[in-house]
Short mmCIF file of C-alpha atoms in Angstrom, two decimals:
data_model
loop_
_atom_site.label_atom_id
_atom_site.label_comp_id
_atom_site.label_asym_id
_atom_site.label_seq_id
_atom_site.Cartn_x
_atom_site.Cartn_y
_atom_site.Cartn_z
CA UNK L 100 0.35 106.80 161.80
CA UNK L 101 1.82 108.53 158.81
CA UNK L 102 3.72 111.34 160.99
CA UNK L 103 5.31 108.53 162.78
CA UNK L 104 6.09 106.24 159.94
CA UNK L 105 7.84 109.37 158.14
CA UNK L 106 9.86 109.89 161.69
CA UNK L 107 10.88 106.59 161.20
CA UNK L 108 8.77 104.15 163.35
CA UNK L 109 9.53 101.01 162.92
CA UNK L 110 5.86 99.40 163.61
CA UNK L 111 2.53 100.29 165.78
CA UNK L 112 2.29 98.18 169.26
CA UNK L 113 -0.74 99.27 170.37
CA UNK L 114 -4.05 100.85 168.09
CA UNK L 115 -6.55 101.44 170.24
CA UNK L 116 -9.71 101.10 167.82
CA UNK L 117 -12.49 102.54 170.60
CA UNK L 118 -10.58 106.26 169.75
CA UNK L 119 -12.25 105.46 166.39
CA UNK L 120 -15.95 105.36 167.71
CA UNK L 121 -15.96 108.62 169.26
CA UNK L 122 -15.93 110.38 165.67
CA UNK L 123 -19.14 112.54 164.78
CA UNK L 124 -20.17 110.40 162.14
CA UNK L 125 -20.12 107.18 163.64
CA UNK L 126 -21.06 107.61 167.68
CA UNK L 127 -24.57 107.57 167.27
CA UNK L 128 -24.30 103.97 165.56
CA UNK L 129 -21.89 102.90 168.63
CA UNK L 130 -24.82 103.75 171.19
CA UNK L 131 -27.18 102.25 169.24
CA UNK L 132 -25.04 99.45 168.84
CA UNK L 133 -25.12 99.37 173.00
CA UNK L 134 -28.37 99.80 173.72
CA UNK L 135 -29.86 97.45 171.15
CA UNK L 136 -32.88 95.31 172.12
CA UNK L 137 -31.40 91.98 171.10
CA UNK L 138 -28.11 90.26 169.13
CA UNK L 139 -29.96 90.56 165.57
CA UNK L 140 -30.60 94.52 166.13
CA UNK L 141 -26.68 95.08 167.87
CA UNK L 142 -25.79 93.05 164.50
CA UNK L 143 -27.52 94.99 162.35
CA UNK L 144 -25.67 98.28 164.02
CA UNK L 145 -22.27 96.40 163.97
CA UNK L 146 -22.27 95.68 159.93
CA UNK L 147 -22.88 99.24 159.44
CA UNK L 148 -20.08 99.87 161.68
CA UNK L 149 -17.23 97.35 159.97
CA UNK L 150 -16.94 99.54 156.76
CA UNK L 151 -16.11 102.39 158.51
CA UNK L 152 -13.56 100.65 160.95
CA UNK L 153 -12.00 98.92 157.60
CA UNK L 154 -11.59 102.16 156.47
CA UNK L 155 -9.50 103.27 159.53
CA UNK L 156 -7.58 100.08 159.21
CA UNK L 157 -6.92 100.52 155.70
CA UNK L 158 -5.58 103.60 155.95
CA UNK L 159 -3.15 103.08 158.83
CA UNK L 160 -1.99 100.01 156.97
CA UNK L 161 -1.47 101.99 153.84
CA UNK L 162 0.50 104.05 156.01
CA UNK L 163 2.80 101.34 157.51
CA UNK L 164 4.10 100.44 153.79
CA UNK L 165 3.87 96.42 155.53
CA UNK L 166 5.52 97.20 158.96
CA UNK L 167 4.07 96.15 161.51
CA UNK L 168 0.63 97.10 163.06
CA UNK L 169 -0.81 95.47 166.14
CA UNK L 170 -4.93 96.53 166.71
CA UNK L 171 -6.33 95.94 169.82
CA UNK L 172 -9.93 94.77 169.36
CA UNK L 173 -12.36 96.82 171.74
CA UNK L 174 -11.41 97.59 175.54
CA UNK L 175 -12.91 100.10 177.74
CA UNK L 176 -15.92 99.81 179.83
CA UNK L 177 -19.41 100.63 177.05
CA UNK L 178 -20.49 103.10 179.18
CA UNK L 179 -17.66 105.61 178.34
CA UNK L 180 -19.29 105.70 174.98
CA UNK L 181 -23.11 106.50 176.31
CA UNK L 182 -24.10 109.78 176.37
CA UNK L 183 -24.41 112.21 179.91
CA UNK L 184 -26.54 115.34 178.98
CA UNK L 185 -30.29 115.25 179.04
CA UNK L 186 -30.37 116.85 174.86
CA UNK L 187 -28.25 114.16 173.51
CA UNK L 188 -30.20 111.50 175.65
CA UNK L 189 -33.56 112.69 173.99
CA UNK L 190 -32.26 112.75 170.74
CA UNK L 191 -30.76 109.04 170.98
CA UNK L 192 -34.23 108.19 173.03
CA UNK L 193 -36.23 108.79 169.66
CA UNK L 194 -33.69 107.50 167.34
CA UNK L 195 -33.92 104.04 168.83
CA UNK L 196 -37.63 104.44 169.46
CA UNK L 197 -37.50 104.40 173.66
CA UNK L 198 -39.03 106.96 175.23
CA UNK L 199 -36.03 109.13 177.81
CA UNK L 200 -36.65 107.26 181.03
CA UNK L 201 -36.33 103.91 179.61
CA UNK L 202 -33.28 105.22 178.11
CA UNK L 203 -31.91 106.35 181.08
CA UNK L 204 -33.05 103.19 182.73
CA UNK L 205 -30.56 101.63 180.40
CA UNK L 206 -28.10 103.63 180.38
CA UNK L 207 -28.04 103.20 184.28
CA UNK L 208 -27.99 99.53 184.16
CA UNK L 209 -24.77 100.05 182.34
CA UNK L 210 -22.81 101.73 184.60
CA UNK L 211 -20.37 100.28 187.15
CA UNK L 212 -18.99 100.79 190.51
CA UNK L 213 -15.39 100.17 189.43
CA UNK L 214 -15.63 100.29 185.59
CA UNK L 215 -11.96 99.45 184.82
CA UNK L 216 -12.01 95.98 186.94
CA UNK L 217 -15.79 95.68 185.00
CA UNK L 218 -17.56 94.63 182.34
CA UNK L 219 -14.51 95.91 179.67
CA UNK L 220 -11.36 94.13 177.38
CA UNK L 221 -12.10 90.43 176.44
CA UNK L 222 -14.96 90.31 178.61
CA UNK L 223 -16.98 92.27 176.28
CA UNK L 224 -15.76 89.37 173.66
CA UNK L 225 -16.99 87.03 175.77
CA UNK L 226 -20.63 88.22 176.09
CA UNK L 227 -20.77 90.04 172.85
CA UNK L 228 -18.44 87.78 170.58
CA UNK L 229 -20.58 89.84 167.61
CA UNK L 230 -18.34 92.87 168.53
CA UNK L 231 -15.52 90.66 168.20
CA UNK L 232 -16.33 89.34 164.99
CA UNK L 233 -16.94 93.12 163.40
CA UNK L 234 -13.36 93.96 164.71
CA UNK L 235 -11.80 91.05 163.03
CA UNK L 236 -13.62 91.48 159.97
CA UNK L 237 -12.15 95.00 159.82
CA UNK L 238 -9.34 94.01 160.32
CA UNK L 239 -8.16 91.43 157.98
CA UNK L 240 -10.51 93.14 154.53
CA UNK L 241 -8.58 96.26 155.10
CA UNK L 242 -5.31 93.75 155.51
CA UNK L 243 -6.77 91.87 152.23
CA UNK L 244 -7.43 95.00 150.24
CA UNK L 245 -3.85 96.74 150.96
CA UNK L 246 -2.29 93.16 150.37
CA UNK L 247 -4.05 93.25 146.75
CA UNK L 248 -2.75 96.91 145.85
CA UNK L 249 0.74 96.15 147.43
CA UNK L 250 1.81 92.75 146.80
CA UNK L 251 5.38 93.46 147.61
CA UNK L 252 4.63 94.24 150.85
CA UNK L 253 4.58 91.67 153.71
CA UNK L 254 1.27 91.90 155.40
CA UNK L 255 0.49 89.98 158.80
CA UNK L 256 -1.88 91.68 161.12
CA UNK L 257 -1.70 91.61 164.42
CA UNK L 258 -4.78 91.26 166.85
CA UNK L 259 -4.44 91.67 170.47
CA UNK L 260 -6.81 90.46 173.30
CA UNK L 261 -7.04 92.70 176.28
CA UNK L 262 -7.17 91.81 179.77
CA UNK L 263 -7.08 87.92 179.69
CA UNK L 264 -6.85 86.81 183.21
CA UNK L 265 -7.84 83.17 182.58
CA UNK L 266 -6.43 81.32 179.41
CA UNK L 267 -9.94 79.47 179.12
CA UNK L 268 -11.20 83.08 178.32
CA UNK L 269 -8.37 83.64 175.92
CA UNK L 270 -9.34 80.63 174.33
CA UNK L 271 -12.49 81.61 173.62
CA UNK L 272 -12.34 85.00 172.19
CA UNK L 273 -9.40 83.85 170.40
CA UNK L 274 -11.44 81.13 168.29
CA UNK L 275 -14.07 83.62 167.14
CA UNK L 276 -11.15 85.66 166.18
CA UNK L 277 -9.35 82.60 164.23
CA UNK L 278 -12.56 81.56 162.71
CA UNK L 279 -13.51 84.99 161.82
CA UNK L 280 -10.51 85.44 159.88
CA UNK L 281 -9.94 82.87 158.23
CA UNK L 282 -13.32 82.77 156.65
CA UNK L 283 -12.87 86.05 155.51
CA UNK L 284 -9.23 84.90 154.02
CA UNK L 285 -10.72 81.97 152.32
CA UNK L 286 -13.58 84.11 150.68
CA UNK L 287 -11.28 86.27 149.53
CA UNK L 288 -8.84 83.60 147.54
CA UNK L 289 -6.21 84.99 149.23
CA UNK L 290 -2.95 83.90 151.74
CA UNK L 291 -2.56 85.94 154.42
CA UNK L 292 -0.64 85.68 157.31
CA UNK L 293 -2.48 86.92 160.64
CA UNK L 294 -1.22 86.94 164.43
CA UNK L 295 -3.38 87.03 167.80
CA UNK L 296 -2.25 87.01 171.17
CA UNK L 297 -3.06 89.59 174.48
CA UNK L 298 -2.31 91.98 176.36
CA UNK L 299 -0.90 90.90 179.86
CA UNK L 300 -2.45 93.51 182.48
CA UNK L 301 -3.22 91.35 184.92
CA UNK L 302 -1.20 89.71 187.64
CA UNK L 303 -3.29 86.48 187.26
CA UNK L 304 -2.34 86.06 183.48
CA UNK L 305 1.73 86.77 184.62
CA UNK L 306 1.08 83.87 187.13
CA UNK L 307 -0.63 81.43 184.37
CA UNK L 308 1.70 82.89 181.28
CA UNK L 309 3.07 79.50 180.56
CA UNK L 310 -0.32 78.35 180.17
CA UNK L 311 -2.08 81.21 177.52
CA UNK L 312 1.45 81.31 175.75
CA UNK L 313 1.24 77.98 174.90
CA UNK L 314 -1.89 79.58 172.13
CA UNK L 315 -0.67 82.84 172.09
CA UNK L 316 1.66 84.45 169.29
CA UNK L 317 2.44 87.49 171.51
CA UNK L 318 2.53 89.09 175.03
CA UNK L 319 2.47 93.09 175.50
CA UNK L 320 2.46 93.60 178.92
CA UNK L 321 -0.09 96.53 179.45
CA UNK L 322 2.31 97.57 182.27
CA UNK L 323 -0.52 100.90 183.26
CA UNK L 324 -3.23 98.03 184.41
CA UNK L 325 -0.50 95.74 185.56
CA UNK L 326 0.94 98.36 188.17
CA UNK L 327 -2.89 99.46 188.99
CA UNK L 328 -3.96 96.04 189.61
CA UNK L 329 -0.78 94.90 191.46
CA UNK L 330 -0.51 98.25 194.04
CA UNK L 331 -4.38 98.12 194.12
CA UNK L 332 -4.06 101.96 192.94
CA UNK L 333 -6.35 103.64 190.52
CA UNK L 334 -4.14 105.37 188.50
CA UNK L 335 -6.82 108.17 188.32
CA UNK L 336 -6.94 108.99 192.05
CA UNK L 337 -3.66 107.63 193.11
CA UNK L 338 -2.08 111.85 193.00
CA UNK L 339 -4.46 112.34 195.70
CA UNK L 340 -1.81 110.85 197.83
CA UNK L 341 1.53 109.85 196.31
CA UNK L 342 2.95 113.27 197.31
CA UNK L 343 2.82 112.26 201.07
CA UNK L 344 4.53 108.63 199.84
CA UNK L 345 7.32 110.85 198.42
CA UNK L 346 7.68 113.04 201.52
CA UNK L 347 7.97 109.76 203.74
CA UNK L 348 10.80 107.91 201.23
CA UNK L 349 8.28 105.19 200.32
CA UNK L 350 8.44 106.10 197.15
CA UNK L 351 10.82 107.85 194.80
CA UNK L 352 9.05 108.09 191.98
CA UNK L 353 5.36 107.65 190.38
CA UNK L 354 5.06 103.78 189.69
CA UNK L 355 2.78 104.81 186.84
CA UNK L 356 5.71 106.95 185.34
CA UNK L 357 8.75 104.63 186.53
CA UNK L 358 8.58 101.02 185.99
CA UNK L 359 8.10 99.04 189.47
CA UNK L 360 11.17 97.16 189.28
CA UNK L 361 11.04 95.01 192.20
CA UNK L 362 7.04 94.36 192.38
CA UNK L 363 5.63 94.73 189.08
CA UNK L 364 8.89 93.39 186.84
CA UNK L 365 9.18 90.35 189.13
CA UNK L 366 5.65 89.47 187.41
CA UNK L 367 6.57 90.30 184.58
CA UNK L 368 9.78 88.52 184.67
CA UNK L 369 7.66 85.88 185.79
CA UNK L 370 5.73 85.60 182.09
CA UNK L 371 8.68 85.44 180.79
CA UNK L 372 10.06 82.86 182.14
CA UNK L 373 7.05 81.18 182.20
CA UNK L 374 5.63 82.02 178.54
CA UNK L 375 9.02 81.27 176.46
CA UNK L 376 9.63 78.14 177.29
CA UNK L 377 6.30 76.49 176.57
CA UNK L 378 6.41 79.01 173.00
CA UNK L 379 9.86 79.66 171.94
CA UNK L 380 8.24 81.94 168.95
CA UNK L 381 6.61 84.09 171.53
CA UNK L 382 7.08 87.84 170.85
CA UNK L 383 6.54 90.05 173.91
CA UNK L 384 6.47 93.90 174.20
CA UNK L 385 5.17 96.60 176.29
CA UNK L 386 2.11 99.03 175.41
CA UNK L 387 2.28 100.96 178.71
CA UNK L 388 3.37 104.21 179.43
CA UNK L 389 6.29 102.79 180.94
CA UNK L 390 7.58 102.13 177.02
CA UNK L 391 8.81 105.87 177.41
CA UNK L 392 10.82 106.00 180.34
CA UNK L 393 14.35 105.23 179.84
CA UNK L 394 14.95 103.00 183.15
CA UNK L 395 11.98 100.74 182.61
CA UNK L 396 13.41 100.66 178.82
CA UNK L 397 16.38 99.59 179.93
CA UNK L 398 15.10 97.21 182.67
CA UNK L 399 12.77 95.38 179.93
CA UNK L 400 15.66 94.89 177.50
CA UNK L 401 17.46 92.91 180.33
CA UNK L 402 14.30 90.57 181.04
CA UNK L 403 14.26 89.62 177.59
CA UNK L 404 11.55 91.56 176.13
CA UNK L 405 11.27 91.64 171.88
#
């Protein structure tokens, strides 16, 4: 964050805060945090988590001198962050008192078929609002404490949802979120100003944007899911046979490199159109790879993206 602050960034649109959790020191406490009997013990795993997270936070914020910073609360699949090799298995086997086969049991029980349309983004929220809470308290203390040290500079956080498909959803991560924060605000004799709104990934949330803008404070199109979900591609696999789309003029270009113009910017278009009229304050971005290319740049500015 410092490097590109001293380039001259103007603000961070997308921290993704699961990059944090694969650190040495603080891995172990993620898995047990997973594979935790009950809510009391994945709570008890969680608040030893926060500190560290708030630390993170802190320092990025530090960084930003009060530009601003939009964190992503937690969004890939959990079983990216469970171990694979038999050594590390054992080890995490005795540290949470299971013996290797019921840890494996587990760790099975995890996995998915299709892990990025799974059990990942505000879905983990949703089922595990304590994770949610953790995040948020992360969050806004490390907002709090830079506030207190810097009071010239103009703090307002920014919390983003992922992969709200249904504003009902949104709605309900967004509350434990809201409450979340403004406890800690309030127990902290402070004013702080705070946004939350989502990521729009999926073509269902394009379709219903005039509905989740009307309690959202931002859209950032997350146009790498968006183009995945709306070709039906996995972006992983989809080399295996773009070459032979190329070779047959059905495609000039890789729609994960290249903004879809006609397919995936008509959606997004559509949020637009949708989303802005129903929340005039609405700020909407992009956090896909797409942000780099200098046609889909281009293309965004003329839909009427922030």
């Amino acid at each position: 964050a410092k490097v590109a602050f001293d380039f001259g960034a103007e603000g961070i649109g997308l921290c993704r805060t699961e990059h944090m959790f694969f650190e040495e020191d603080r891995i172990s406490l993620v898995r047990k945090m997973i594979l935790a009997a009950d809510t009391n013990e994945r709570v008890k795993f969680l608040e030893r988590l926060q500190p560290i997270q708030s630390d993170d936070f802190y320092k990025i914020f530090k960084a930003a001198e009060g530009k601003s910073v939009n964190i992503r609360l937690l969004d890939p699949p959990l079983h990216e962050f469970l171990p694979r090799d038999d050594k590390t298995i054992a080890i995490i086997a005795e540290e949470v008192g299971v013996t290797v086969d019921q840890l494996k049991a587990k760790i099975t029980s995890i996995a998915e078929f299709n892990p990025m349309m799974g059990h990942r983004g505000l879905r983990l929220a949703v089922t595990y609002p304590e994770i949610a809470v953790m995040q948020t308290k992360a969050v806004i203390r490390a907002a709090i404490n830079v506030q207190k040290k810097h009071p010239d500079w103009k703090m307002n956080p920014e919390i983003m949802i992922p992969l709200t498909s249904e504003v009902k959803e949104f709605n309900v991560v967004k509350k434990v979120v809201v409450e979340t924060a403004d406890e800690e605000i309030k127990k902290a004799g402070v004013n702080l100003a705070y946004q939350v709104g989502t990521m729009v990934e999926i073509p269902r949330a394009c379709l219903t944007a005039d509905e989740i803008a009307k309690n959202a404070d931002f859209f950032c199109f997350g146009t790498n899911d968006l183009t995945q979900m709306t070709f039906g591609f996995s972006r992983d696999d989809a080399g295996k046979f773009l070459n032979a789309y190329y070779d047959n003029k059905i495609f000039e270009s890789d729609p994960f490199a290249k903004l879809d113009q006609v397919g995936v910017g008509k959606l997004m278009k559509m949020a637009i159109d949708l989303g802005k009229p129903v929340n005039p304050h609405l700020h909407v971005g992009i956090c896909g790879e797409h942000g780099g290319d200098p046609s889909s740049v281009e293309f965004c500015h003329n839909i009427g993206l922030d």
